[in-house]
Coordinates of C-alpha atoms in Angstrom, one line a residue:
Chain F
M1 CA -14.4 38.1 18.6
L2 CA -14.7 37.7 22.4
R3 CA -18.3 36.5 22.0
T4 CA -17.2 33.8 19.4
L5 CA -14.4 32.7 21.7
L6 CA -16.7 32.6 24.7
G7 CA -19.2 30.4 22.8
R8 CA -16.4 28.0 21.7
A9 CA -15.1 27.9 25.3
V10 CA -18.5 27.0 26.7
L11 CA -19.0 24.3 24.1
T12 CA -15.5 22.9 24.8
V13 CA -16.1 22.8 28.6
S14 CA -19.5 21.2 28.0
S15 CA -17.8 18.5 25.9
L16 CA -15.3 17.9 28.6
V17 CA -18.0 17.6 31.3
A18 CA -19.9 15.1 29.0
A19 CA -16.7 13.1 28.4
A20 CA -15.9 13.0 32.2
T21 CA -19.5 11.9 32.9
A22 CA -19.3 9.2 30.3
V23 CA -16.1 7.9 31.9
Q24 CA -17.6 8.0 35.4
L25 CA -20.7 6.0 34.1
L26 CA -18.3 3.5 32.5
L27 CA -16.7 3.0 35.9
W28 CA -19.9 2.7 37.9
A29 CA -21.5 0.4 35.4
A30 CA -18.8 -2.2 36.1
P31 CA -19.7 -5.1 38.3
G32 CA -18.5 -4.6 41.9
D33 CA -16.9 -1.4 43.1
P34 CA -13.3 -0.1 43.9
I35 CA -13.4 -1.6 47.4
D36 CA -13.5 -5.1 45.8
L37 CA -10.0 -4.4 44.4
L38 CA -8.5 -3.8 47.8
P39 CA -6.9 -6.7 49.6
N40 CA -8.6 -5.9 52.9
G41 CA -11.7 -4.4 51.3
A42 CA -14.2 -6.6 53.1
E43 CA -13.1 -5.4 56.5
L44 CA -13.0 -1.7 55.6
R45 CA -16.1 -1.7 53.5
P46 CA -18.5 0.2 55.8
Q47 CA -15.9 2.9 56.5
L48 CA -14.8 3.3 52.9
E49 CA -18.4 3.3 51.5
A50 CA -19.2 6.3 53.6
E51 CA -15.8 8.0 52.9
W52 CA -15.9 7.5 49.1
G53 CA -19.6 8.1 48.8
L54 CA -20.4 4.7 47.5
D55 CA -23.6 4.5 49.6
Q56 CA -25.0 7.4 47.5
P57 CA -27.0 7.0 44.2
V58 CA -24.9 6.9 41.0
W59 CA -25.9 10.4 39.8
M60 CA -24.9 11.9 43.1
R61 CA -21.5 10.2 42.9
V62 CA -21.0 11.4 39.4
V63 CA -21.9 15.0 40.3
T64 CA -19.7 14.9 43.4
N65 CA -16.7 13.4 41.5
L66 CA -17.1 16.0 38.7
G67 CA -17.1 18.8 41.3
R68 CA -14.0 17.4 43.0
A69 CA -12.2 16.9 39.6
A70 CA -13.0 20.6 38.8
T71 CA -11.1 21.7 41.9
G72 CA -8.2 19.4 41.0
E73 CA -9.0 16.7 43.5
L74 CA -8.8 13.3 41.7
G75 CA -8.9 11.0 44.7
T76 CA -6.1 8.8 46.1
S77 CA -4.3 5.9 44.5
L78 CA -5.5 2.5 45.5
S79 CA -2.6 0.2 44.4
Y80 CA -0.1 2.1 42.3
R81 CA 1.0 4.2 45.3
P82 CA -1.6 3.4 47.9
G83 CA -2.9 6.4 49.8
T84 CA -1.1 9.0 47.7
P85 CA -3.3 11.7 46.1
V86 CA -3.5 11.2 42.4
T87 CA -2.5 14.8 41.7
E88 CA 0.7 14.2 43.6
V89 CA 1.4 10.9 41.7
L90 CA 0.9 12.6 38.4
A91 CA 2.4 16.1 38.9
Q92 CA 5.9 15.6 37.5
P93 CA 5.2 12.8 35.1
A94 CA 2.4 14.8 33.5
L95 CA 4.8 17.7 32.8
N96 CA 7.3 15.2 31.2
S97 CA 4.5 13.8 29.0
F98 CA 3.3 17.3 28.1
A99 CA 6.8 18.3 27.0
L100 CA 7.0 15.2 24.9
L101 CA 3.6 15.8 23.4
I102 CA 4.4 19.4 22.4
A103 CA 7.8 18.5 21.0
S104 CA 6.4 15.7 18.9
L105 CA 3.5 17.8 17.7
V106 CA 5.8 20.6 16.6
L107 CA 8.1 18.1 14.8
A108 CA 5.2 16.3 13.1
L109 CA 3.7 19.6 11.9
A110 CA 7.1 20.9 10.6
W111 CA 7.8 17.6 8.8
S112 CA 4.4 17.3 7.3
A113 CA 4.4 20.9 6.1
G114 CA 7.9 20.5 4.7
L115 CA 7.0 17.2 3.0
A116 CA 3.8 18.7 1.6
A117 CA 5.7 21.6 0.1
F118 CA 8.0 19.1 -1.5
T119 CA 5.4 16.7 -2.9
R120 CA 2.5 19.1 -3.5
G121 CA 0.4 16.2 -5.0
R122 CA 3.0 15.6 -7.7
R123 CA 5.5 13.1 -6.3
Q124 CA 3.2 10.1 -5.7
H125 CA 6.1 7.7 -5.1
T126 CA 7.4 9.9 -2.3
S127 CA 4.0 10.2 -0.7
R128 CA 3.5 6.4 -0.9
L129 CA 7.0 5.8 0.6
V130 CA 6.2 8.2 3.5
R131 CA 2.9 6.4 4.0
T132 CA 4.4 2.9 3.9
L133 CA 7.2 3.8 6.4
S134 CA 4.9 5.8 8.7
V135 CA 2.3 3.0 8.9
A136 CA 4.6 1.0 11.2
P137 CA 3.5 1.0 14.8
V138 CA 5.4 3.1 17.3
F139 CA 6.5 0.1 19.4
L140 CA 7.9 -1.7 16.3
L141 CA 9.9 1.3 15.3
A142 CA 11.1 1.7 18.9
H143 CA 12.1 -2.0 19.0
L144 CA 14.0 -1.7 15.7
C145 CA 15.8 1.5 16.8
I146 CA 16.8 0.3 20.2
H147 CA 17.9 -3.1 18.9
G148 CA 19.8 -1.7 16.0
L149 CA 21.4 1.1 18.2
N150 CA 22.4 -1.4 20.8
E151 CA 23.9 -3.8 18.3
V152 CA 26.0 -1.1 16.5
T153 CA 27.1 0.5 19.8
W154 CA 28.1 -2.9 21.3
S155 CA 30.1 -3.9 18.3
L156 CA 31.9 -0.5 18.3
M157 CA 32.6 -0.8 22.0
E158 CA 33.9 -4.4 21.5
A159 CA 36.2 -3.2 18.7
G160 CA 37.4 -0.4 21.0
T161 CA 36.3 2.3 18.6
I162 CA 34.2 4.1 21.2
A163 CA 33.9 4.2 25.0
R164 CA 30.6 3.3 26.6
P165 CA 28.1 6.1 25.9
A166 CA 26.2 7.5 28.9
W167 CA 22.8 6.4 27.6
F168 CA 23.8 2.8 26.8
A169 CA 22.0 0.1 28.7
L170 CA 21.0 2.2 31.7
P171 CA 17.3 1.9 31.6
G172 CA 16.7 3.5 35.0
E173 CA 18.3 6.9 34.2
A174 CA 16.9 9.8 32.3
S175 CA 18.4 10.0 28.9
A176 CA 18.4 12.7 26.2
M177 CA 18.8 10.0 23.6
R178 CA 15.7 8.1 24.7
T179 CA 13.7 11.4 24.9
A180 CA 14.8 12.4 21.4
L181 CA 14.0 9.0 20.1
A182 CA 10.5 9.2 21.7
V183 CA 9.8 12.6 20.1
V184 CA 10.8 11.3 16.6
L185 CA 9.0 8.0 16.9
L186 CA 5.8 9.7 18.1
A187 CA 5.9 12.2 15.3
V188 CA 6.4 9.5 12.7
G189 CA 5.0 6.1 13.8
S190 CA 1.5 4.6 13.6
G191 CA 0.6 6.6 10.5
A192 CA 1.0 10.0 12.3
L193 CA 3.4 11.6 9.8
A194 CA 1.5 10.1 6.8
D195 CA -1.9 11.3 7.9
M196 CA -0.6 14.8 8.7
H197 CA 1.4 15.0 5.5
R198 CA -1.7 14.0 3.5
E199 CA -3.9 16.6 5.1
A200 CA -1.2 19.3 5.0
E201 CA -0.7 18.5 1.3
Q202 CA -4.4 18.8 0.5
A203 CA -4.6 22.1 2.4
L204 CA -1.5 23.4 0.6
I205 CA -2.8 22.4 -2.9
S206 CA -6.2 24.1 -2.1
I207 CA -4.5 27.3 -1.0
R208 CA -2.1 27.4 -4.0
R209 CA -5.1 27.1 -6.3
S210 CA -7.0 29.9 -4.7
G211 CA -7.8 33.1 -6.5
F212 CA -5.9 35.4 -4.1
V213 CA -2.7 33.4 -4.7
D214 CA -3.2 33.6 -8.5
A215 CA -3.8 37.4 -8.1
A216 CA -0.6 37.8 -6.0
R217 CA 1.3 35.8 -8.6
A218 CA -0.1 37.9 -11.5
R219 CA 1.1 41.0 -9.6
G220 CA 4.6 39.5 -9.5
E221 CA 4.5 39.4 -5.7
P222 CA 6.1 36.5 -3.7
T223 CA 3.5 34.1 -2.6
F224 CA 5.4 32.2 0.1
L225 CA 4.4 34.3 3.1
L226 CA 0.8 34.5 1.8
V227 CA 0.5 30.7 1.5
A228 CA 2.3 30.2 4.8
R229 CA -0.1 32.5 6.6
H230 CA -3.2 30.7 5.2
L231 CA -1.6 27.3 5.9
T232 CA -1.5 28.2 9.6
L233 CA -5.3 27.7 9.9
P234 CA -5.5 24.1 8.6
L235 CA -2.2 23.2 10.5
A236 CA -3.7 24.5 13.7
S237 CA -6.9 22.4 13.2
L238 CA -4.7 19.4 12.2
A239 CA -2.6 19.8 15.4
A240 CA -5.7 19.9 17.5
A241 CA -7.2 16.9 15.8
R242 CA -4.0 14.9 16.2
T243 CA -3.4 15.7 19.9
G244 CA -5.6 12.8 21.1
F245 CA -3.8 10.4 18.7
L246 CA -0.4 11.5 20.0
L247 CA -1.5 11.2 23.6
G248 CA -2.3 7.5 22.9
G249 CA 1.1 7.1 21.3
L250 CA 2.7 8.6 24.4
V251 CA 1.6 5.6 26.5
V252 CA 3.5 3.3 24.2
V253 CA 6.7 5.3 23.8
E254 CA 7.0 6.0 27.5
K255 CA 6.5 2.4 28.3
V256 CA 8.8 1.0 25.7
L257 CA 11.5 3.6 26.1
L258 CA 11.2 3.6 29.9
I259 CA 10.4 7.3 30.2
N260 CA 8.8 8.6 33.4
G261 CA 5.6 10.0 32.2
A262 CA 1.8 9.9 32.7
G263 CA 1.5 7.4 29.9
A264 CA 3.8 4.8 31.6
I265 CA 1.9 5.4 34.8
L266 CA -1.4 4.8 33.1
W267 CA -0.2 1.4 31.9
Q268 CA 0.9 0.4 35.4
A269 CA -2.3 1.7 36.9
A270 CA -4.3 -0.3 34.4
L271 CA -2.3 -3.4 35.2
L272 CA -2.8 -2.9 38.9
R273 CA -6.4 -1.9 38.4
D274 CA -5.8 1.4 40.2
V275 CA -9.0 3.0 38.8
P276 CA -8.6 6.5 40.4
V277 CA -5.1 6.9 38.8
A278 CA -6.3 5.6 35.5
L279 CA -9.4 7.8 35.7
G280 CA -7.3 10.8 36.6
I281 CA -5.0 10.3 33.6
T282 CA -8.0 9.8 31.3
L283 CA -9.5 13.1 32.5
M284 CA -6.2 14.9 32.1
A285 CA -5.9 13.5 28.5
A286 CA -9.5 14.6 27.7
T287 CA -8.7 18.1 29.1
T288 CA -5.6 18.3 27.0
V289 CA -7.5 17.4 23.9
C290 CA -10.3 20.0 24.7
A291 CA -7.7 22.6 25.4
A292 CA -6.0 21.9 22.1
R293 CA -9.3 22.3 20.3
L294 CA -10.0 25.6 22.0
A295 CA -6.5 26.9 21.3
A296 CA -6.9 26.0 17.6
D297 CA -10.3 27.7 17.6
A298 CA -8.8 30.8 19.2
L299 CA -6.1 30.9 16.6
R300 CA -8.5 30.5 13.8
V301 CA -10.8 33.2 15.1
G302 CA -7.8 35.5 15.6
I303 CA -6.5 35.0 12.1
D304 CA -9.7 34.6 10.0
P305 CA -11.9 37.8 10.1
R306 CA -14.8 35.8 8.5
L307 CA -15.1 33.7 11.7
R308 CA -15.2 36.8 13.8
S309 CA -18.0 38.3 11.7
Q310 CA -20.1 35.1 12.3
A311 CA -20.5 36.1 15.9
Chain H
M1 CA -1.9 -2.8 -6.6
S2 CA -5.1 -2.3 -4.5
R3 CA -6.6 -5.7 -5.7
V4 CA -3.4 -7.5 -4.7
A5 CA -3.7 -5.7 -1.3
W6 CA -7.4 -6.8 -0.9
V7 CA -6.5 -10.4 -1.8
L8 CA -3.5 -10.6 0.5
L9 CA -5.5 -9.0 3.4
A10 CA -8.3 -11.5 2.8
V11 CA -5.8 -14.4 3.0
V12 CA -4.4 -13.1 6.3
V13 CA -7.9 -12.7 7.8
C14 CA -8.9 -16.2 6.5
I15 CA -5.8 -17.8 8.1
G16 CA -6.6 -16.0 11.3
L17 CA -10.3 -17.2 11.3
V18 CA -9.4 -20.8 10.5
A19 CA -6.3 -21.0 12.7
P20 CA -8.1 -21.8 16.0
F21 CA -9.4 -25.1 14.5
G22 CA -6.1 -26.3 13.2
D23 CA -3.4 -28.6 14.8
W24 CA -0.5 -26.3 15.8
E25 CA 1.8 -28.8 17.5
R26 CA 4.8 -27.4 15.6
A27 CA 3.9 -23.9 16.9
M28 CA 3.4 -24.9 20.5
T29 CA 5.6 -27.8 21.3
V30 CA 8.9 -27.0 23.0
I31 CA 11.8 -29.0 21.4
P32 CA 15.1 -28.0 23.1
T33 CA 17.2 -29.9 20.6
E34 CA 15.8 -27.7 17.8
A35 CA 16.2 -24.4 19.6
G36 CA 17.5 -21.4 17.6
L37 CA 17.7 -23.1 14.2
G38 CA 18.2 -21.0 11.1
P39 CA 15.9 -21.3 8.0
S40 CA 15.7 -24.8 6.5
P41 CA 13.2 -26.7 4.3
G42 CA 11.7 -28.1 7.5
H43 CA 11.5 -24.7 9.2
P44 CA 11.4 -22.0 6.5
L45 CA 11.8 -19.2 9.0
G46 CA 13.8 -21.2 11.5
T47 CA 12.8 -21.9 15.2
D48 CA 12.7 -19.7 18.3
H49 CA 14.9 -20.3 21.3
L50 CA 12.5 -23.0 22.6
G51 CA 12.6 -24.9 19.3
R52 CA 9.1 -23.9 18.1
D53 CA 8.6 -23.3 14.4
V54 CA 8.5 -19.6 13.7
L55 CA 6.4 -19.8 10.5
A56 CA 3.7 -21.9 12.3
R57 CA 3.7 -19.5 15.2
L58 CA 3.4 -16.6 12.8
Q59 CA 0.3 -18.2 11.2
L60 CA -1.3 -19.1 14.5
A61 CA -0.7 -15.5 15.7
T62 CA -3.1 -14.2 13.1
S63 CA -6.0 -15.7 15.2
A64 CA -5.1 -13.1 17.9
F65 CA -6.4 -10.2 15.8
A66 CA -8.4 -11.5 12.9
G67 CA -11.6 -12.5 14.7
P68 CA -11.5 -9.9 17.4
G69 CA -10.6 -7.2 14.8
L70 CA -13.7 -8.1 12.8
L71 CA -15.8 -8.1 16.0
A72 CA -14.5 -4.6 16.8
C73 CA -15.5 -3.5 13.3
A74 CA -19.0 -5.0 13.7
V75 CA -19.4 -3.1 17.1
A76 CA -18.4 0.2 15.6
L77 CA -20.6 -0.4 12.5
V78 CA -23.7 -1.3 14.5
L79 CA -23.4 1.5 17.1
A80 CA -22.1 4.4 14.9
V81 CA -23.8 4.1 11.5
P82 CA -27.5 3.8 12.4
T83 CA -27.1 6.5 15.2
A84 CA -25.3 8.9 12.9
A85 CA -27.4 8.3 9.9
V86 CA -30.8 8.7 11.5
S87 CA -29.8 11.8 13.5
A88 CA -28.1 13.5 10.6
Y89 CA -31.1 12.8 8.3
R90 CA -33.6 14.0 10.8
G91 CA -31.5 16.9 12.1
G92 CA -32.9 19.2 14.8
V93 CA -32.3 18.6 18.5
L94 CA -31.6 14.9 17.9
G95 CA -28.9 15.8 15.3
S96 CA -27.3 18.4 17.6
A97 CA -27.4 16.1 20.6
T98 CA -25.8 13.2 18.7
R99 CA -23.1 15.4 17.2
F100 CA -22.3 16.8 20.7
A101 CA -22.1 13.3 22.1
F102 CA -19.7 12.2 19.3
T103 CA -17.5 15.4 19.8
S104 CA -17.5 14.9 23.6
L105 CA -16.5 11.2 23.4
A106 CA -13.9 11.9 20.8
A107 CA -12.1 14.1 23.4
I108 CA -10.9 10.9 25.2
P109 CA -7.9 9.5 23.3
R110 CA -8.8 6.0 22.0
F111 CA -5.8 4.2 23.4
V112 CA -6.3 5.8 26.8
L113 CA -10.0 4.9 26.8
V114 CA -9.2 1.2 25.9
L115 CA -6.6 1.0 28.7
L116 CA -9.2 2.4 31.2
V117 CA -11.8 -0.1 30.1
L118 CA -9.2 -3.0 30.4
S119 CA -8.4 -1.9 33.9
I120 CA -12.1 -1.8 34.9
Y121 CA -13.5 -4.8 33.0
G122 CA -10.5 -7.1 32.5
D123 CA -8.5 -7.9 29.4
S124 CA -10.1 -10.8 27.6
P125 CA -10.0 -10.6 23.8
T126 CA -13.8 -10.0 23.7
T127 CA -13.5 -7.1 26.1
L128 CA -10.6 -5.6 24.1
A129 CA -12.6 -6.0 20.8
L130 CA -15.7 -4.4 22.3
A131 CA -13.7 -1.6 23.8
V132 CA -11.8 -0.9 20.6
G133 CA -15.0 -1.0 18.6
A134 CA -16.8 1.3 21.0
S135 CA -13.9 3.7 21.2
Y136 CA -14.1 4.1 17.4
V137 CA -17.8 5.0 17.4
P138 CA -17.3 8.8 17.7
L139 CA -14.9 8.9 14.7
L140 CA -17.0 6.8 12.4
G141 CA -20.2 8.4 13.6
E142 CA -18.9 11.9 13.0
A143 CA -17.7 11.0 9.5
V144 CA -21.1 9.5 8.5
Y145 CA -23.0 12.3 10.2
E146 CA -21.1 15.0 8.3
R147 CA -21.6 13.2 5.0
I148 CA -25.3 12.7 5.4
E149 CA -25.9 16.2 6.8
R150 CA -24.2 17.6 3.7
L151 CA -26.1 15.4 1.3
R152 CA -29.6 15.5 2.7
G153 CA -30.3 18.8 1.0
E154 CA -29.0 17.7 -2.4
E155 CA -31.3 17.8 -5.4
Y156 CA -31.5 14.0 -5.9
V157 CA -32.5 13.5 -2.3
L158 CA -35.2 16.3 -2.5
A159 CA -36.4 14.8 -5.9
S160 CA -36.7 11.3 -4.3
Q161 CA -38.7 12.8 -1.5
A162 CA -40.9 14.7 -4.0
H163 CA -41.5 11.4 -5.9
G164 CA -42.8 9.9 -2.7
L165 CA -39.9 7.5 -2.1
A166 CA -40.0 6.2 1.5
G167 CA -37.7 8.0 3.9
G168 CA -36.1 4.8 5.0
R169 CA -35.2 3.8 1.5
I170 CA -33.6 7.2 0.7
L171 CA -31.6 7.1 3.9
W172 CA -30.4 3.5 3.9
V173 CA -30.0 2.9 0.2
H174 CA -29.3 6.2 -1.4
L175 CA -27.4 7.9 1.4
V176 CA -25.9 5.3 3.7
W177 CA -25.2 2.5 1.1
F178 CA -24.3 4.4 -2.0
A179 CA -23.0 7.7 -0.6
C180 CA -21.3 6.5 2.6
G181 CA -20.4 2.9 1.7
R182 CA -16.8 3.6 0.7
L183 CA -16.3 6.1 3.6
I184 CA -17.5 3.5 6.0
G185 CA -15.3 0.9 4.4
R186 CA -12.2 3.1 4.8
H187 CA -13.0 3.7 8.4
L188 CA -13.6 0.0 9.1
L189 CA -10.2 -0.9 7.5
A190 CA -8.6 1.8 9.6
L191 CA -10.3 0.3 12.7
F192 CA -9.1 -3.2 11.8
G193 CA -5.5 -1.8 11.5
F194 CA -5.9 0.0 14.8
Y195 CA -7.0 -3.2 16.5
L196 CA -4.0 -5.0 15.0
V197 CA -1.6 -2.3 16.3
L198 CA -3.3 -2.3 19.7
E199 CA -3.3 -6.1 20.1
T200 CA 0.4 -6.4 19.1
T201 CA 1.4 -3.4 21.3
L202 CA -0.4 -4.8 24.3
S203 CA 1.2 -8.2 23.7
Y204 CA 4.6 -6.7 23.1
I205 CA 4.7 -4.6 26.3
G206 CA 3.1 -7.4 28.3
G207 CA 0.6 -7.5 31.1
F208 CA -2.3 -7.3 28.7
G209 CA -3.0 -9.0 25.4
V210 CA -1.8 -12.4 24.3
Q211 CA 0.7 -14.0 26.7
E212 CA 3.2 -16.8 26.1
P213 CA 3.0 -19.6 25.2
H214 CA 0.3 -18.4 22.9
P215 CA 1.7 -16.4 20.0
S216 CA 1.1 -12.9 18.9
W217 CA 3.3 -10.9 16.5
G218 CA 3.9 -8.5 19.4
N219 CA 5.0 -11.1 22.0
M220 CA 7.0 -13.1 19.4
L221 CA 9.2 -10.0 18.8
V222 CA 9.9 -9.4 22.5
F223 CA 10.3 -13.1 23.3
E224 CA 13.4 -13.3 21.1
W225 CA 14.7 -9.9 22.2
G226 CA 18.5 -10.0 22.7
R227 CA 18.8 -13.6 21.7
R228 CA 19.2 -13.1 18.0
S229 CA 20.9 -10.6 15.7
L230 CA 18.6 -7.9 14.1
V231 CA 19.2 -9.4 10.7
D232 CA 18.0 -12.9 11.7
P233 CA 14.8 -13.8 9.8
G234 CA 13.3 -15.4 12.9
L235 CA 13.5 -12.1 14.8
L236 CA 12.4 -9.9 11.9
A237 CA 9.5 -12.1 10.6
P238 CA 6.8 -11.0 13.1
G239 CA 7.8 -7.3 12.6
I240 CA 7.7 -7.7 8.8
A241 CA 4.4 -9.5 8.9
L242 CA 2.9 -6.7 11.1
W243 CA 4.3 -3.9 9.0
A244 CA 3.2 -5.7 5.7
T245 CA -0.4 -6.3 7.0
L246 CA -0.7 -2.6 8.1
A247 CA 0.6 -1.5 4.7
L248 CA -2.0 -3.8 3.0
T249 CA -4.7 -2.3 5.1
D250 CA -3.6 1.2 4.1
W251 CA -3.4 0.4 0.4
A252 CA -6.8 -1.3 0.4
S253 CA -8.2 1.7 2.3
E254 CA -6.5 4.1 -0.2
S255 CA -8.2 2.2 -3.1
L256 CA -11.6 3.0 -1.6
G257 CA -10.7 6.7 -1.5
E258 CA -9.5 6.8 -5.1
V259 CA -12.7 5.4 -6.4
E260 CA -14.8 7.7 -4.3
H261 CA -13.1 10.8 -5.5
G262 CA -13.3 9.7 -9.1

């Protein structure tokens, strides 16, 4: 088992290194260099070229930067928060984003498994309804929710029915309402729920038609726990596969719902062309996806004895 | 249902492709005296708060995603399918290396990768289309790779080889065209939908994408924000158009899946 896991870990780390290298090459293939983006870049060029290693060949820069990234050093921000280390810029927002990601992933898995248990390939109309509702982009659902919530709350406040809620029209402050909305929208929007429901439904149908479930049923034993245990494997793979998708959605919900997270910072960094920050967040996102894949693999190897015997 | 979806989707794309050549004075000219009008025979969906016709802007906005969306599909198709098909058919080191490359690149979330590219290379529609198309290559490539790798050992492929059929014909006609055609079609529809979502999201949040006074369904939504009630057709129209187009894409894509699985 350990050998299998070690093999998967090596493959995952190699994938991450390859992804990081590709991103670095994307950066260095662009015309100009990061110094061009600085307002006083021309004056500081000789000093910065030596400091940032821009006078070295591309392969040397890539290797150096990968080595630095491996030790957690992602450079300093150019324009988002000039001079501040990227790790310092991202420390707290990345934790906020991670919490949102985990919460939305758990919610999406729970809903998709629950819906799959309800539909089980039989209620086509329900599946189509879920699909049609879920296909709406996250930003559109957020727009409708915020607009509708504001209108209803405002009319109730005007009528004197309720006092002003703490979350109402205070965009700068942290709000449980906005966070909860972000989690729900991320779990549902842009086809997330529909895709996960479809895959969970297929997995559930396949498990329920298996011989071991028929055998348990013939013996008069309850099949719920048996099916649930076998559903864990496809759900774990599903969660790992959807992590990257949800990370993309995080950028949108954090920006639209004004949540302080790495996604919102990525947007600002991209607007300000702060490449080190954007690059740092991209590497963190890729690391999260690879970690999710590895965790899913570990779970599968832990549960499924056939995978252990392959080693 | 699926035929209707295909026809309506084709109509939307055709409007978008033809739109840049039309005269869109009603969509672009600011007329303060006609600001915020409700639906009428002259303005079926009313006007925005600058007096521009909402229906005309809705039609013009299709040009923001139709052409670039097709370009993104072409980029993904040209980069992913030949690479995946040849490497899966030949197998060996080439196959393993290609699969590793797809898996590695798929570790970078697509939306994040596109934003990174926009920050490095600028945010023109062509850059966006190329970035979106390239970001989809691992997903499409992996799907085609898996299918061809599974099928290359099938009896009909071995029989064709035994009968002396050229390898190129087996690969491109039997495997790619007949066995992967619908799979590729589904992925390209998903990519077109992804481009639409991305373009409207960028335009909605602002800073990237289509900027006022040019219309996009995304910036049309945010431009009227707070100026109308949620039930006003002028405010809802871009959102409904976006939702409906994505639903059409999904239904059309579903029809390809149904035929494939018999």
